[in-house]
Every structure is written in C-alpha cells, then in structure tokens.
Coordinates of C-alpha atoms in Angstrom, one line a residue:
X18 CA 63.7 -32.0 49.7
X19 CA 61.0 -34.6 50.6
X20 CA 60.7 -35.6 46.9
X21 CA 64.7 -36.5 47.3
X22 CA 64.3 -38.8 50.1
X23 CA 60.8 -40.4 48.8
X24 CA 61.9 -41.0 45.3
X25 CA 62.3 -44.7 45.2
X26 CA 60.3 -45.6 47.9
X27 CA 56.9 -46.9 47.0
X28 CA 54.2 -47.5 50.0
X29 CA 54.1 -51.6 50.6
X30 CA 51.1 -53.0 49.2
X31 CA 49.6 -56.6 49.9
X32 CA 46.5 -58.5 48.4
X33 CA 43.7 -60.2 50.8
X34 CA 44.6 -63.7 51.1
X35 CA 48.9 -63.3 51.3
X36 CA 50.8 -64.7 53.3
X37 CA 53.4 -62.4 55.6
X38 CA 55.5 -62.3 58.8
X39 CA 54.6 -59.8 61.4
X40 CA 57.7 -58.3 63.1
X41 CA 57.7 -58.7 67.0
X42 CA 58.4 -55.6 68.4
X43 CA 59.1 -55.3 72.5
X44 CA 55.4 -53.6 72.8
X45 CA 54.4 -56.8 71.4
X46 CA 56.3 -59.0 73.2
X47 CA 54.7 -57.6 75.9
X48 CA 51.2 -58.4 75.5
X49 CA 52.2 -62.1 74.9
X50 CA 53.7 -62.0 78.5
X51 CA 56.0 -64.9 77.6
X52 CA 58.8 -65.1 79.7
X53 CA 60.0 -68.2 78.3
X54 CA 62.5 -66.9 76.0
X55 CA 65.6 -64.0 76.5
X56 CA 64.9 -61.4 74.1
X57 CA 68.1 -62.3 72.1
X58 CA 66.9 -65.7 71.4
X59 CA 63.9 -65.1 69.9
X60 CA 63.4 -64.5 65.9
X61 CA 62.6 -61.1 65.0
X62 CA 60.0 -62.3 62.7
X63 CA 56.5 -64.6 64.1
X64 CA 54.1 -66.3 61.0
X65 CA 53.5 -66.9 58.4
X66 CA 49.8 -65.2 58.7
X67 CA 47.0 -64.5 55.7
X68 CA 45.6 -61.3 55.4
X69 CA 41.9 -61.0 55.9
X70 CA 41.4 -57.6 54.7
X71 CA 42.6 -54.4 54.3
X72 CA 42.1 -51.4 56.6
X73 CA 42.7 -47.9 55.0
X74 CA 45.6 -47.1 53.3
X75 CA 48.5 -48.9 55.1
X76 CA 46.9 -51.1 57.5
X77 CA 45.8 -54.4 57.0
X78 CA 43.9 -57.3 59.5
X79 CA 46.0 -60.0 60.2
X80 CA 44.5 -63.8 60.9
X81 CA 46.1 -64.6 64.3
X82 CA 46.2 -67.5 66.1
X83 CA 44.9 -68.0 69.7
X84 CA 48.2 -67.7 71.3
X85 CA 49.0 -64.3 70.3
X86 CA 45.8 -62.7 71.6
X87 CA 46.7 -59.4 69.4
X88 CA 44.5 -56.8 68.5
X89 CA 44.8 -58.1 65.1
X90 CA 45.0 -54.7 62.4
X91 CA 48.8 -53.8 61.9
X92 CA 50.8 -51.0 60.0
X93 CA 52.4 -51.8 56.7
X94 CA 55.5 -51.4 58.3
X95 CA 55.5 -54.2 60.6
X96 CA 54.6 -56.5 57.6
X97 CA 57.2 -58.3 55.6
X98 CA 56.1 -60.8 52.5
X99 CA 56.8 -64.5 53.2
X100 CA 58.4 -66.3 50.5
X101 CA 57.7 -70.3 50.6
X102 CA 61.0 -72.4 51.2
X103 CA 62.7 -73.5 47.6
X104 CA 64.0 -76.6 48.9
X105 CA 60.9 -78.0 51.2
X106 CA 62.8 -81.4 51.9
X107 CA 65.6 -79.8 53.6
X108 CA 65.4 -80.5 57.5
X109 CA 64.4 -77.3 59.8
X110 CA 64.7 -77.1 63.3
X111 CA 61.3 -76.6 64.9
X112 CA 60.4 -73.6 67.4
X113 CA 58.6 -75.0 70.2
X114 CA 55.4 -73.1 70.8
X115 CA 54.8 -69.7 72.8
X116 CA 53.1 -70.0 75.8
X117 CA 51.5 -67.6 77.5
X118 CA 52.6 -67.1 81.1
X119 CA 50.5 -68.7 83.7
X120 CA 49.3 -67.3 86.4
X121 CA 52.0 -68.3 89.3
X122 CA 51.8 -68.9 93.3
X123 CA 53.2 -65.8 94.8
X124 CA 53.8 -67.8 98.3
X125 CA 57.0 -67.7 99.4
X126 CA 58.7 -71.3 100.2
X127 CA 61.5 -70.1 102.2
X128 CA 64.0 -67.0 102.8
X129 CA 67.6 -68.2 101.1
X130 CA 69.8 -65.5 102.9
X131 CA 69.3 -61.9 104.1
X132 CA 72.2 -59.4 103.1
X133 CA 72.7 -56.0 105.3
X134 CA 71.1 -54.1 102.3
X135 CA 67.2 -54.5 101.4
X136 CA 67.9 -56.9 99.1
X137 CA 66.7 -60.6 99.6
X138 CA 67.2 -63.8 97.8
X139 CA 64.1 -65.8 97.8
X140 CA 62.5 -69.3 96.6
X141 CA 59.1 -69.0 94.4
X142 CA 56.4 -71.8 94.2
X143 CA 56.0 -72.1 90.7
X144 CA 57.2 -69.6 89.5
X145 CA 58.0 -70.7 85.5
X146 CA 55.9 -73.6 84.9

C-alpha cells in the first residue's frame, strides 16, 4: 500500500547556498509576536533566505535575519524553492517591515463604560506603537 501512495514522491532536496521561502506557520507567527498584521493579510510565504547547511536528512539551517529571531534549522517541508522574478523591471508593491511587538504600558488611562456583565471597555497607553 505505502509503495502506492509514495510512488512519485521524491524527498525535497536543496544545495548549501539556495535560495528558498520558509512557510509561516501560526507557531511561527507566534514567536514573532507581531501584532501588526490580521492573519489573512499576511503572505503565507516570508524570504527569500540562503541555506547555510544541511542538518540530517530533511532538515536544513536557514540564514535568518534579526527580525525573525527563529531557532533557525527547519523541516524540508516548510521549505519552498525561490524562483528569481522574469521580468525584474516590472513595479512591486513593497511589504513594510515586521516588527516585533514592543513592550507596551499596561496603565489604564480611563474606564470608557461599565456594562451589567464583567465585561469592560477600556483605553490603553500605548498599546500598538
């Protein structure tokens, strides 16, 4: 049965110094801690990044930049092979930067309103900044 469903898959294979895209999963996006994107606007794909070397058989280390602050080994499967743009004049919208969440004042500047229920609408100090 397994050689059925495995027949024309081959294991995903890359060469140190490639270039590929690293798939942002929701564990991910949680050790970037960015809350400055809704998880429907963001591409499901970060990088281009090279690859610094290979770790077993279907894991490779990954050179990440600063703002990602990933362990930086991942599984084959979260790898896809980038393919340089054919037309490299043609205009792209840019993607502003991540940022990494800053550290916020948790003081409260004033109670909004009060409801029956133990639910309360409040004002942050910097809250997204």
């Amino acid at each position: 049965m397994k050689k059925y469903v495995d027949g024309g898959k081959r294991p995903l294979e890359y060469q140190v110094g490639d270039r590929v895209m690293l798939e942002l999963t929701p564990d991910i996006w949680k050790k970037i801690k960015s809350r400055q994107y809704q998880k429907g606007l963001i591409s499901r794909y970060d990088g281009p990044f090279e690859i610094l070397k290979r770790i077993g058989p279907v894991a490779y280390k990954l050179k990440l930049p600063e703002r990602l602050q990933l362990h930086p080994s991942f599984h084959v499967s979260f790898l896809k092979p980038y393919h340089e743009d054919p037309n490299p004049d043609r205009v792209q919208a840019k993607r502003p930067p991540l940022n990494i969440r800053k550290e916020f004042s948790r003081d409260i500047a004033s109670v909004e309103r009060e409801r029956e229920k133990t639910l309360i609408l409040i004002h942050m100090i910097n809250f997204l900044q």
